[in-house]
mmCIF file of C-alpha atoms and ligand atoms in Angstrom:
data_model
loop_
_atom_site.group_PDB
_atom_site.id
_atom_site.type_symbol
_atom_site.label_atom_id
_atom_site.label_comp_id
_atom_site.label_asym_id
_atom_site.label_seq_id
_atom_site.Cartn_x
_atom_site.Cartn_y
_atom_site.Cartn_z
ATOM 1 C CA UNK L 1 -4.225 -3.383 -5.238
ATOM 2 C CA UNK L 2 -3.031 -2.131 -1.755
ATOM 3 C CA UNK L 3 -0.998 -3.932 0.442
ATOM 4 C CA UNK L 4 -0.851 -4.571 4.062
ATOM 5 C CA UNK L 5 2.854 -5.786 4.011
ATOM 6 C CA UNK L 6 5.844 -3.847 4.593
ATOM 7 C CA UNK L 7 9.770 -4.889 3.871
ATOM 8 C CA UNK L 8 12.400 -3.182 6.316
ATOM 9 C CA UNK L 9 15.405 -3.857 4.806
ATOM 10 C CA UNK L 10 18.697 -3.502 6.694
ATOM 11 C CA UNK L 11 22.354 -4.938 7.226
ATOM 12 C CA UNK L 12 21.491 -4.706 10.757
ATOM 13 C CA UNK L 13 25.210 -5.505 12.518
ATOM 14 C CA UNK L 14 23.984 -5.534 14.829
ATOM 15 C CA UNK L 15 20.268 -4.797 15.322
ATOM 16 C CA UNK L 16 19.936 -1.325 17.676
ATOM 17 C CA UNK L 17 17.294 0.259 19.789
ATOM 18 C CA UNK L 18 16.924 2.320 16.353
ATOM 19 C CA UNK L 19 15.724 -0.447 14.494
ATOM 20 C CA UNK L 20 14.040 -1.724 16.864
ATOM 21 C CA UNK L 21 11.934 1.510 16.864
ATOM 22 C CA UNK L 22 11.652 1.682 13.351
ATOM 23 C CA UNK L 23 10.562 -1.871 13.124
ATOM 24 C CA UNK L 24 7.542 -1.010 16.750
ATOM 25 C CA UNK L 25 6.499 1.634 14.639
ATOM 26 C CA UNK L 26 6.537 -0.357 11.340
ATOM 27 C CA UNK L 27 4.827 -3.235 13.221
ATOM 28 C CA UNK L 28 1.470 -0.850 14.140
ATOM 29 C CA UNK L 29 1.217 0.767 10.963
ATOM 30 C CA UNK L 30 0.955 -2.608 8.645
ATOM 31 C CA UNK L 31 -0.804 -6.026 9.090
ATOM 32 C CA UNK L 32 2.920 -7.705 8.279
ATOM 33 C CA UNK L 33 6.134 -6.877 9.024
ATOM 34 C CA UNK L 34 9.133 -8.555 6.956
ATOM 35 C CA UNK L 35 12.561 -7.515 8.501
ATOM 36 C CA UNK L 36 14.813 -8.327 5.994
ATOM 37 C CA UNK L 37 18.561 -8.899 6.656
ATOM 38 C CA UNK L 38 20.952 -8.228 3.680
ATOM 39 C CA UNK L 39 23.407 -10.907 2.549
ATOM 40 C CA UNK L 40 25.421 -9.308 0.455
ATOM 41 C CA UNK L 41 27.027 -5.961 1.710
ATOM 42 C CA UNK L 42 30.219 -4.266 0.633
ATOM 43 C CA UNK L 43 32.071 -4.375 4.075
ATOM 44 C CA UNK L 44 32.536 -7.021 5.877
ATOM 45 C CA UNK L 45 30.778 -7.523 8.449
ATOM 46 C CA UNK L 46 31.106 -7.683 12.283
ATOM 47 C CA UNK L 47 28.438 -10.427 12.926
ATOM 48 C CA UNK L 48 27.798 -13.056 10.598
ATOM 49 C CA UNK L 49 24.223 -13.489 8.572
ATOM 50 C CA UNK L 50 23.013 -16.231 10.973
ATOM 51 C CA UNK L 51 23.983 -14.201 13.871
ATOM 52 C CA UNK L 52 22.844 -10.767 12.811
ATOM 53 C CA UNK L 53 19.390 -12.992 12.014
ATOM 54 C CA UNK L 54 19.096 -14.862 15.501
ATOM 55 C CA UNK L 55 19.395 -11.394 17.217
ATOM 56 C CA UNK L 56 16.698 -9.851 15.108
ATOM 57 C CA UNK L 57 14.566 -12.813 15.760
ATOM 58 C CA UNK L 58 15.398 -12.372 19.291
ATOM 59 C CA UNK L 59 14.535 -9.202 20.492
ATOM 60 C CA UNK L 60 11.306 -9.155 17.628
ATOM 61 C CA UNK L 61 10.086 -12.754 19.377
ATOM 62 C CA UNK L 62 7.333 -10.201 21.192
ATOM 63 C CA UNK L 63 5.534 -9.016 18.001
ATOM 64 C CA UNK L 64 3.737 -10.680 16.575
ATOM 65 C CA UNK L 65 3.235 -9.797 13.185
ATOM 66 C CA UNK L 66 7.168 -9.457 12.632
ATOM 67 C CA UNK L 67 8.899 -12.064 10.204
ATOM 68 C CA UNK L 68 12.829 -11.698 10.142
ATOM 69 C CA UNK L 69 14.208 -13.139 6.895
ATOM 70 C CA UNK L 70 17.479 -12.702 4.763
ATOM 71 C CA UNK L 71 17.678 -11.545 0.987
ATOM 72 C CA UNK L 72 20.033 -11.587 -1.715
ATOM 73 C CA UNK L 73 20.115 -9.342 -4.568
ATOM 74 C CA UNK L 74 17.516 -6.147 -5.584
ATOM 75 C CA UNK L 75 15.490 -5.154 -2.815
ATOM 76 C CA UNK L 76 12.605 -4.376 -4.620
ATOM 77 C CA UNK L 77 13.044 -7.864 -6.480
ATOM 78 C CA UNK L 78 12.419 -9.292 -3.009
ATOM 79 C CA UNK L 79 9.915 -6.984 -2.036
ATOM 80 C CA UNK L 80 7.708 -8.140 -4.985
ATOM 81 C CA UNK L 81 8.533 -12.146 -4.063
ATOM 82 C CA UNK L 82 6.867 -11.054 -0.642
ATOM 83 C CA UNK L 83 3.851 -10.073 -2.421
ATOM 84 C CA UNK L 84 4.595 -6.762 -1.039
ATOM 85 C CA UNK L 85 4.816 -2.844 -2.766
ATOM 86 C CA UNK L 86 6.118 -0.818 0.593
ATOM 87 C CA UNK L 87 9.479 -0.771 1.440
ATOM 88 C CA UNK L 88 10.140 1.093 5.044
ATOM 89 C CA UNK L 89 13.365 2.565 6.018
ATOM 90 C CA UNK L 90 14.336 4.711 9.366
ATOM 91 C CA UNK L 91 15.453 8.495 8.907
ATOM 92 C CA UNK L 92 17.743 9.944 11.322
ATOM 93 C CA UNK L 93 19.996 13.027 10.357
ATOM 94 C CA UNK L 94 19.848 14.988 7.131
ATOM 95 C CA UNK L 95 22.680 12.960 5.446
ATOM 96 C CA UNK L 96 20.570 9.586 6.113
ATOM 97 C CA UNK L 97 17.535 11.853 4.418
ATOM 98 C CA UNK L 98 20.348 12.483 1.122
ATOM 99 C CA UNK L 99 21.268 8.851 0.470
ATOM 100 C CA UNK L 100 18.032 7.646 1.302
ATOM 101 C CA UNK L 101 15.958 9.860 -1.186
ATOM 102 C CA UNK L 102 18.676 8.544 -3.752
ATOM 103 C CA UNK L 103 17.711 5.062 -3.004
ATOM 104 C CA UNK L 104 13.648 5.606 -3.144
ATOM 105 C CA UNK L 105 14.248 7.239 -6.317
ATOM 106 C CA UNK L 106 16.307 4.517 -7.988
ATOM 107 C CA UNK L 107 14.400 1.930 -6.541
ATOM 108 C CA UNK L 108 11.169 3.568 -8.360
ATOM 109 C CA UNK L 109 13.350 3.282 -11.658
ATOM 110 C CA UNK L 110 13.487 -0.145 -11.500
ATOM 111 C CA UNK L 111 10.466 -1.244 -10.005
ATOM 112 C CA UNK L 112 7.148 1.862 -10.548
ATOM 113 C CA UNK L 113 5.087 0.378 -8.293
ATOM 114 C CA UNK L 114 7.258 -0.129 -5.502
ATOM 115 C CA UNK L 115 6.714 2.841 -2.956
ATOM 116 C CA UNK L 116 9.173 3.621 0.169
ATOM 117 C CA UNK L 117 7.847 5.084 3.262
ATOM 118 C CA UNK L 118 9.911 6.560 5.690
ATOM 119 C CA UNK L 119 9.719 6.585 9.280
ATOM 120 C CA UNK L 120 11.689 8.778 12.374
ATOM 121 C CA UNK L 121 12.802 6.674 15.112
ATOM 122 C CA UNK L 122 12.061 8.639 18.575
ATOM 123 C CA UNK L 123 14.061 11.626 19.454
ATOM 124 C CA UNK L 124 16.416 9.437 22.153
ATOM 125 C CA UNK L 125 16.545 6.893 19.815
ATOM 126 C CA UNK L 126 17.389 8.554 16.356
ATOM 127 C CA UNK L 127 21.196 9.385 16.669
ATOM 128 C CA UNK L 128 21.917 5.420 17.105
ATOM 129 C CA UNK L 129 23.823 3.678 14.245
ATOM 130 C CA UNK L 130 25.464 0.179 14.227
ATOM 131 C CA UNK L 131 28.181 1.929 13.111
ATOM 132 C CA UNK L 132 28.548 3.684 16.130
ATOM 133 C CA UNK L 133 28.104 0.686 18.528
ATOM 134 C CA UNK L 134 30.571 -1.453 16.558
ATOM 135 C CA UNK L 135 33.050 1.615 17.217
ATOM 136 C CA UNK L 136 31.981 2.459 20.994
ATOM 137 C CA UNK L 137 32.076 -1.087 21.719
ATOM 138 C CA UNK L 138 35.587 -1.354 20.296
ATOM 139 C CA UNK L 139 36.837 0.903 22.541
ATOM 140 C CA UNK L 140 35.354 -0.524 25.449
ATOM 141 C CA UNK L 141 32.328 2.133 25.478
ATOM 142 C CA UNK L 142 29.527 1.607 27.970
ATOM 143 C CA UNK L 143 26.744 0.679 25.293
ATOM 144 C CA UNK L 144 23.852 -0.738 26.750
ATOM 145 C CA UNK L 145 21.737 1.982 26.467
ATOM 146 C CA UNK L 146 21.695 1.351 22.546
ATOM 147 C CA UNK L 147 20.906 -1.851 21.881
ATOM 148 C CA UNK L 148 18.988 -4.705 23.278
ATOM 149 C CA UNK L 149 20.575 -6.730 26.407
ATOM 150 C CA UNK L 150 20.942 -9.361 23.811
ATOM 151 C CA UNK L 151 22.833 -7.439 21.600
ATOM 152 C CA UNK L 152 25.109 -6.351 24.459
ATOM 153 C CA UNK L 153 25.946 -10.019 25.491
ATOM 154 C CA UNK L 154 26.799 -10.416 21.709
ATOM 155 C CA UNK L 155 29.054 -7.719 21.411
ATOM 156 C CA UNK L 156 30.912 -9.389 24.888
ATOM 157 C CA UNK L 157 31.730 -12.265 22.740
ATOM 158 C CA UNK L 158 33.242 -10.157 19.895
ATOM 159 C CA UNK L 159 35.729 -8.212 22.130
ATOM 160 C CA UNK L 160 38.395 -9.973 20.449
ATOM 161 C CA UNK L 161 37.103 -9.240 16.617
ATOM 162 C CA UNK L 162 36.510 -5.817 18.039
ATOM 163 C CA UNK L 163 39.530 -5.151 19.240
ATOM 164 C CA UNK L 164 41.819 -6.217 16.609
ATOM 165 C CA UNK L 165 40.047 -3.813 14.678
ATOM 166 C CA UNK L 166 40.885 -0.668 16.406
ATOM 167 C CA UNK L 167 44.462 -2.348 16.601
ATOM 168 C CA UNK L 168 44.974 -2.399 12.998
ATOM 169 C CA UNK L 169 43.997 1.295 12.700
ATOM 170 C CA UNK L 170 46.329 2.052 15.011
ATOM 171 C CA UNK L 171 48.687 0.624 13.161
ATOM 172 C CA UNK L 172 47.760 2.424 10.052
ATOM 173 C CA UNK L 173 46.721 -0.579 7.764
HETATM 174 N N1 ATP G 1 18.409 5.143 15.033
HETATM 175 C C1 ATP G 1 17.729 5.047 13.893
HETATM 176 N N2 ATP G 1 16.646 5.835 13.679
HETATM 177 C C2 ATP G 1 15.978 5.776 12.510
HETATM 178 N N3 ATP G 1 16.321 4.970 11.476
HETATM 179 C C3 ATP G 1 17.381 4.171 11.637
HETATM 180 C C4 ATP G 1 18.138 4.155 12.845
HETATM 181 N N4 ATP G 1 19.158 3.264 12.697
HETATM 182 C C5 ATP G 1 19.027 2.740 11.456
HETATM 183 N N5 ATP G 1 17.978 3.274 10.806
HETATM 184 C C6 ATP G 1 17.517 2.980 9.456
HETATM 185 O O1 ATP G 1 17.401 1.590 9.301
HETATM 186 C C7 ATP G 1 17.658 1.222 7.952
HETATM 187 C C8 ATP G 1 18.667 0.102 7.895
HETATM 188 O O2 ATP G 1 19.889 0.624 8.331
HETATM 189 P P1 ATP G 1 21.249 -0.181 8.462
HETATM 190 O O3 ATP G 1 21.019 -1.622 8.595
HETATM 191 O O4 ATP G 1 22.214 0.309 7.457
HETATM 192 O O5 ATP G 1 21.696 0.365 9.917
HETATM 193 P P2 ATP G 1 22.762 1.452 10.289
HETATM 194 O O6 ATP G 1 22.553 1.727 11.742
HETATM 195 O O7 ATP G 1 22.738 2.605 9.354
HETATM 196 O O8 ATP G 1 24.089 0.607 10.113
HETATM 197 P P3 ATP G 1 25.579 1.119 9.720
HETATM 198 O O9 ATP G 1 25.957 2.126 10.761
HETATM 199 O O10 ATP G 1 26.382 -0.142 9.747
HETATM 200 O O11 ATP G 1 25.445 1.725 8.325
HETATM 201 C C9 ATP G 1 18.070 2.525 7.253
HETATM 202 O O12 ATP G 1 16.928 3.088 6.625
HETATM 203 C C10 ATP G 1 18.517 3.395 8.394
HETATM 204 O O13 ATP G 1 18.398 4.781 8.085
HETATM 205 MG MG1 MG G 2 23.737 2.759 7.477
#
């Protein structure tokens, strides 16, 4: 049976004018639109779940077919629980292309009729990771060109997280 909802999954800390391209173009190509913000990551993270979730609810309050959740666990367990068999994800460089094949593949391993569909992010958009706010921002880098205005008044008020991290590099720990 085909379906007419899509699952962007993400760690999204924070959510960038990337994503937020991915998720415009995601929102015009299905009927639904889950955004789903992961709970469990490796590193920890900058913003917390409920923050990382208000932003994305935020600056996606103007479509309307957009539904910003969290998830825990396999992705394509989720995916399935949203009565869902597409799973979008962004491609910028040719090293996101390499880890993201990867994942498509071993997400088809453990779920066959779970299909990933990939989408670029505009030209002016598609060099933007959170990884490289959370950095630039840390070092007092003019960012607003990257992420929402919202975003940007979050990132004022973790100057002091920020910060201490680029202090305890420089200290070598
Ligand atoms: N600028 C962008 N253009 C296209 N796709 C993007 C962009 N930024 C993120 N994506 C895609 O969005 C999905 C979720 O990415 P994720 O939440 O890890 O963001 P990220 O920017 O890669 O964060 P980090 O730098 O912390 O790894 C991935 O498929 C990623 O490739
Ligand atoms: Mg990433």
């Amino acid at each position: 049976m085909p379906t007419n909802i899509a699952v962007y999954p993400g760690t999204f800390d924070p959510v960038t004018n990337g994503h937020l391209d991915v998720i415009r173009r995601g929102a015009q190509l299905f009927g639904e639109l889950v955004v789903a913000c992961a709970v469990n990551i490796t590193k920890q993270p900058l913003f917390s779940l409920s923050e990382r979730l208000d932003l994305l609810k935020t600056v996606t309050r103007g479509l309307r077919n957009v539904r910003v959740e969290s998830f825990e666990g396999m992705v394509v367990d989720y995916v399935k629980r949203q009565g869902s068999r597409v799973i979008l994800r962004g491609i910028r460089t040719f090293s996101d292309f390499e880890a993201e094949v990867q994942m498509a593949l071993a997400n088809r391993t453990f779920a066959p009729e779970v299909e990933t569909v990939f989408v670029c992010a505009s030209l002016e958009e598609s060099f933007i990771s959170s990884r490289l706010i959370r950095e630039a921002a840390a070092l007092d880098g003019d960012v607003g060109r990257f992420v929402p205005p919202e975003v940007l008044e979050a990132l004022r008020g973790k100057k002091r997280a920020l910060h201490a991290q680029v202090g305890s590099h420089r200290k070598g720990k």
